[in-house]
Coordinates of C-alpha atoms in Angstrom, one line a residue:
M1 CA 23.3 -4.4 32.7
V2 CA 20.2 -2.4 31.8
R3 CA 20.3 0.0 28.9
V4 CA 17.8 2.4 27.4
E5 CA 17.0 2.0 23.6
R6 CA 14.4 3.3 21.2
K7 CA 11.6 0.8 20.7
W8 CA 12.1 0.6 17.0
R9 CA 15.5 -1.1 17.6
T10 CA 13.8 -4.0 19.3
F11 CA 10.7 -4.1 17.1
P12 CA 9.6 -7.8 16.7
G13 CA 8.4 -7.5 13.1
R14 CA 10.5 -7.8 10.0
N15 CA 10.7 -4.1 9.2
R16 CA 13.5 -1.6 8.5
F17 CA 13.6 1.8 10.2
Y18 CA 15.3 4.9 9.1
C19 CA 15.8 8.4 10.5
D20 CA 15.8 7.2 14.1
G21 CA 12.5 5.3 13.6
R22 CA 10.6 8.1 11.7
I23 CA 10.5 6.0 8.5
M24 CA 9.1 2.5 8.6
M25 CA 9.4 0.1 5.6
A26 CA 9.4 -3.5 4.7
H27 CA 12.7 -5.4 5.1
H28 CA 13.2 -5.8 1.3
T29 CA 13.1 -2.5 -0.5
G30 CA 14.8 -3.4 -3.8
I31 CA 11.6 -3.3 -5.9
F32 CA 10.6 0.0 -4.3
C33 CA 14.0 1.5 -5.5
L34 CA 13.1 0.2 -9.0
T35 CA 9.8 1.9 -8.8
V36 CA 11.4 5.2 -7.9
G37 CA 14.1 4.8 -10.5
L38 CA 11.6 4.1 -13.3
I39 CA 9.5 7.1 -12.5
V40 CA 12.4 9.5 -12.0
L41 CA 14.2 8.2 -15.2
T42 CA 11.1 8.5 -17.4
C43 CA 10.1 11.9 -16.1
G44 CA 13.7 13.2 -16.1
L45 CA 14.1 12.3 -19.8
F46 CA 10.7 13.8 -20.5
F47 CA 11.6 17.1 -18.9
A48 CA 15.1 17.2 -20.5
F49 CA 14.3 16.2 -24.1
D50 CA 10.5 16.7 -24.7
C51 CA 9.2 19.5 -22.6
R52 CA 11.1 22.4 -24.2
Y53 CA 10.0 21.4 -27.7
L54 CA 6.4 21.0 -26.7
A55 CA 6.3 24.2 -24.7
I56 CA 7.5 26.2 -27.7
H57 CA 5.5 24.5 -30.4
I58 CA 2.2 23.7 -28.5
T59 CA 1.8 25.3 -25.1
P60 CA 3.9 25.9 -21.9
V61 CA 1.1 24.4 -19.9
I62 CA 2.5 20.9 -20.8
P63 CA 5.6 21.1 -18.6
A64 CA 3.6 22.7 -15.8
V65 CA 1.0 19.9 -15.8
A66 CA 3.8 17.3 -16.0
A67 CA 5.6 18.9 -13.0
V68 CA 2.5 18.9 -10.9
L69 CA 1.7 15.3 -11.6
F70 CA 5.3 14.2 -11.0
V71 CA 5.5 16.0 -7.6
F72 CA 2.1 14.5 -6.6
V73 CA 3.1 11.0 -7.6
M74 CA 6.3 11.1 -5.7
A75 CA 4.7 12.7 -2.6
T76 CA 2.0 10.0 -2.4
L77 CA 4.5 7.2 -3.1
F78 CA 6.8 8.3 -0.3
R79 CA 3.9 8.8 2.1
T80 CA 2.7 5.3 1.4
S81 CA 6.2 3.8 1.6
F82 CA 7.5 5.6 4.7
S83 CA 4.5 5.4 7.1
D84 CA 3.1 2.8 9.5
P85 CA 0.4 1.0 7.5
G86 CA -1.6 0.3 10.7
V87 CA 0.5 -2.3 12.6
I88 CA -1.3 -3.7 15.6
P89 CA 1.1 -4.2 18.5
R90 CA 1.7 -7.7 19.8
A91 CA 0.4 -8.7 23.2
S92 CA 2.8 -8.5 26.1
S93 CA 3.6 -11.6 28.0
D94 CA 1.0 -10.8 30.7
E95 CA -1.6 -9.9 28.1
A96 CA -1.0 -13.1 26.1
A97 CA -1.2 -15.2 29.3
D98 CA -4.5 -13.6 30.2
I99 CA -6.0 -14.2 26.7
E100 CA -4.8 -17.8 26.8
R101 CA -6.6 -18.3 30.1
H102 CA -9.9 -17.1 28.7
I103 CA -9.7 -19.2 25.5
E104 CA -11.6 -22.5 25.6
V105 CA -9.5 -25.2 24.0
P106 CA -11.8 -27.4 21.9
N107 CA -12.9 -30.8 23.3
G108 CA -11.2 -29.9 26.6
T109 CA -7.7 -30.9 25.4
H110 CA -4.7 -29.4 27.1
S111 CA -1.9 -30.9 25.1
T112 CA 1.4 -29.0 25.3
T113 CA 2.9 -30.8 22.3
C114 CA 0.6 -29.7 19.5
R115 CA -1.1 -26.4 18.6
P116 CA -4.9 -26.4 19.2
P117 CA -7.2 -25.8 16.3
P118 CA -7.7 -22.2 15.1
R119 CA -9.6 -20.2 17.6
T120 CA -12.1 -17.5 16.8
K121 CA -14.6 -15.1 18.3
E122 CA -17.7 -13.6 16.6
V123 CA -18.8 -10.0 16.7
V124 CA -21.7 -8.3 14.9
V125 CA -20.9 -5.4 12.6
N126 CA -23.9 -3.6 11.2
G127 CA -26.0 -6.8 11.5
Q128 CA -23.4 -9.0 9.9
S129 CA -21.6 -11.7 11.9
V130 CA -17.8 -11.2 11.6
K131 CA -15.2 -13.7 12.9
L132 CA -12.2 -12.5 14.8
K133 CA -9.3 -14.9 14.4
Y134 CA -6.6 -15.4 17.0
C135 CA -3.1 -14.7 15.8
F136 CA -0.7 -17.2 17.2
T137 CA 2.3 -14.9 16.4
C138 CA 1.0 -11.7 17.9
K139 CA -1.1 -13.4 20.6
I140 CA -4.1 -11.3 20.0
F141 CA -7.6 -11.6 18.5
R142 CA -7.3 -9.6 15.3
P143 CA -9.8 -6.8 14.9
P144 CA -12.3 -7.0 12.0
R145 CA -10.6 -6.6 8.6
A146 CA -7.1 -7.1 10.1
S147 CA -4.8 -9.8 8.8
H148 CA -1.2 -11.0 9.5
C149 CA 1.3 -10.1 6.9
S150 CA 3.7 -13.1 6.5
I151 CA 6.3 -10.9 4.8
C152 CA 6.5 -8.2 7.5
D153 CA 5.4 -10.5 10.3
N154 CA 2.9 -8.0 11.7
C155 CA -0.9 -7.9 12.1
V156 CA -2.1 -4.9 10.1
D157 CA -5.4 -3.1 10.6
R158 CA -7.7 -3.1 7.5
F159 CA -5.0 -5.1 5.7
D160 CA -5.2 -4.7 1.9
H161 CA -2.1 -6.4 0.7
H162 CA 1.7 -6.3 0.9
C163 CA 3.0 -4.3 -2.1
P164 CA 6.7 -4.7 -2.9
W165 CA 6.5 -1.9 -5.5
V166 CA 6.0 0.6 -2.6
G167 CA 8.1 -1.4 -0.2
N168 CA 5.5 -1.6 2.5
C169 CA 2.2 -3.1 3.6
V170 CA -1.0 -1.3 2.6
G171 CA -3.4 -0.9 5.4
R172 CA -5.7 1.5 7.2
R173 CA -3.2 4.3 7.7
N174 CA -1.7 4.5 4.2
Y175 CA -4.3 3.0 1.8
R176 CA -5.6 6.4 0.7
Y177 CA -2.1 7.5 -0.2
F178 CA -1.6 4.2 -2.1
Y179 CA -4.8 4.7 -4.0
L180 CA -4.0 8.3 -4.9
F181 CA -0.5 7.2 -5.9
I182 CA -1.7 4.6 -8.5
V183 CA -4.4 6.8 -9.9
S184 CA -2.1 9.8 -10.3
L185 CA 0.6 7.5 -11.7
A186 CA -1.9 6.3 -14.3
F187 CA -2.6 9.9 -15.3
L188 CA 1.1 10.7 -15.4
C189 CA 1.9 7.7 -17.5
V190 CA -0.9 8.4 -20.1
F191 CA 0.1 12.1 -20.2
V192 CA 3.8 11.4 -20.8
F193 CA 3.1 8.8 -23.4
S194 CA 0.7 11.1 -25.3
C195 CA 3.2 13.9 -25.2
V196 CA 6.0 11.7 -26.4
I197 CA 3.9 10.4 -29.4
T198 CA 3.0 14.0 -30.2
H199 CA 6.6 15.1 -30.1
L200 CA 7.7 12.3 -32.5
V201 CA 4.8 13.0 -34.8
L202 CA 5.6 16.7 -35.0
L203 CA 9.3 15.9 -35.6
S204 CA 8.4 13.5 -38.4
R205 CA 6.6 16.3 -40.3
D206 CA 9.9 17.5 -41.6
G207 CA 11.1 14.0 -42.6
T208 CA 10.4 10.4 -41.8
F209 CA 9.5 8.8 -38.5
V210 CA 13.0 7.2 -38.5
D211 CA 14.4 10.7 -38.7
A212 CA 12.3 11.8 -35.7
V213 CA 13.6 8.8 -33.7
R214 CA 17.1 9.7 -34.5
A215 CA 16.5 13.3 -33.5
S216 CA 15.0 12.4 -30.1
P217 CA 16.0 8.8 -29.1
A218 CA 15.2 9.6 -25.4
S219 CA 11.5 10.0 -26.5
V220 CA 11.6 6.3 -27.7
V221 CA 12.9 5.2 -24.3
E222 CA 10.1 7.1 -22.5
G223 CA 7.5 5.7 -24.9
V224 CA 8.6 2.1 -24.5
I225 CA 8.6 2.4 -20.7
C226 CA 5.2 4.0 -20.6
F227 CA 3.7 1.6 -23.2
F228 CA 4.7 -1.5 -21.2
S229 CA 3.7 0.1 -17.9
V230 CA 0.5 1.8 -18.6
W231 CA -1.7 -1.3 -19.0
S232 CA -0.9 -2.8 -15.6
I233 CA -1.1 0.6 -13.9
L234 CA -4.5 1.4 -15.5
G235 CA -5.8 -2.1 -14.6
L236 CA -4.6 -1.6 -11.0
A237 CA -6.1 1.8 -10.7
G238 CA -9.4 0.5 -12.1
F239 CA -9.4 -2.4 -9.7
H240 CA -8.7 -0.3 -6.6
T241 CA -11.4 2.2 -7.8
Y242 CA -13.8 -0.6 -7.7
L243 CA -12.6 -1.6 -4.2
T244 CA -12.9 2.0 -3.0
T245 CA -16.4 2.5 -4.4
S246 CA -17.6 -0.7 -2.6
N247 CA -15.5 -0.2 0.5
Q248 CA -13.6 -3.5 0.3
T249 CA -10.0 -4.5 0.5
T250 CA -7.9 -6.6 -1.9
N251 CA -7.7 -9.3 0.8
E252 CA -11.5 -9.4 1.3
D253 CA -12.2 -9.4 -2.5
I254 CA -9.7 -12.3 -3.1
K255 CA -11.0 -14.3 -0.3
G256 CA -14.7 -13.6 -1.2
S257 CA -15.4 -12.5 2.3
F258 CA -18.7 -10.9 1.4
T259 CA -20.0 -13.4 -1.3
A260 CA -22.9 -15.7 -0.5
K261 CA -21.8 -19.0 1.0
R262 CA -23.9 -22.2 1.1
G263 CA -27.1 -20.5 0.3
Q264 CA -26.7 -18.0 3.2
D265 CA -27.0 -14.3 2.7
N266 CA -23.7 -12.5 3.2
F267 CA -23.2 -8.8 2.6
N268 CA -20.5 -6.2 3.2
P269 CA -21.2 -4.6 6.5
Y270 CA -18.8 -1.8 5.7
N271 CA -20.6 -0.7 2.6
H272 CA -22.4 2.6 3.2
G273 CA -24.8 2.0 0.3
S274 CA -23.5 4.9 -1.7
V275 CA -20.5 5.1 -4.1
C276 CA -19.7 8.7 -3.1
I277 CA -19.9 8.0 0.6
N278 CA -17.7 4.9 0.2
C279 CA -15.1 6.9 -1.7
L280 CA -15.2 9.8 0.8
S281 CA -14.9 7.4 3.8
V282 CA -11.8 5.7 2.3
V283 CA -10.1 8.8 0.8
C284 CA -11.2 11.6 3.1
G285 CA -11.9 9.8 6.4
P286 CA -9.7 10.5 9.5
V287 CA -6.4 8.7 9.7
P288 CA -6.0 7.0 13.1
P289 CA -2.8 7.5 15.0
S290 CA -0.1 4.9 14.9
L291 CA -0.4 2.3 17.6
V292 CA 3.4 1.5 17.4
D293 CA 5.2 4.1 19.5
R294 CA 8.5 3.2 17.7
R295 CA 10.4 6.3 18.9
D296 CA 9.6 5.9 22.6
R297 CA 12.3 4.6 24.9
K298 CA 12.4 1.3 26.9
S299 CA 14.8 -0.5 29.2
V300 CA 16.5 -3.5 27.7
V301 CA 18.6 -6.0 29.7

């Protein structure tokens, strides 16, 4: 019996889909929920117990700035988490068979009992030779900068890394939103921490610091969360700013893809030679359409 189903229901990767395929996430989303919970909890306490006092005694601009930062952080987080990061569709049976026919097996061996050695092709990108690796799972030659995510079981274009904190892979289609998320989160964390300390200091003017803590215990909770979070967030924001200015990915930086090897010159062919142009190309460049038509229909036997 043949039935018609949405493609996301038979998607071969390890992903979860919501809202009839409109939202695409990794299979495990527990840490993502923790991320949302920590941000909402901290900002909720801040708006409830600190903003009123600071607006009256300092300036009403403080709640407005906090609200703008909070909305921007949550918007970029959800945009990163709920979108297709740049998944490359797997080859169909006919396409895979055609690719296999054109691949030369090393030493002329045709064993069916063991996998042949890794197979590659070389292309030239801006004068630099780049290897295209064959993916045995997706049955395709991965494009330059693409990699296979072992967690989601997909090849992702311009793969940066799999981030459990956002519950998704980070790739070509959502990296800019991920970068904006961590940078804005760093600003929000520093802003809230500064305001909390200011609130406690102002309260302690009429007594001791212990009295201030007793008067606003929620401020202590916010301060502790921000203090232990801000260092890793600032470090992550700084690292990805470095990657953005040099037009690299986390995957390329960790593997040392563009470092000199065995005395041979090796340079980044994607570097535009300018920090500003690199940033603009990453943050403001066009977002390619999704290659995974997950809401289309197909016949299933």
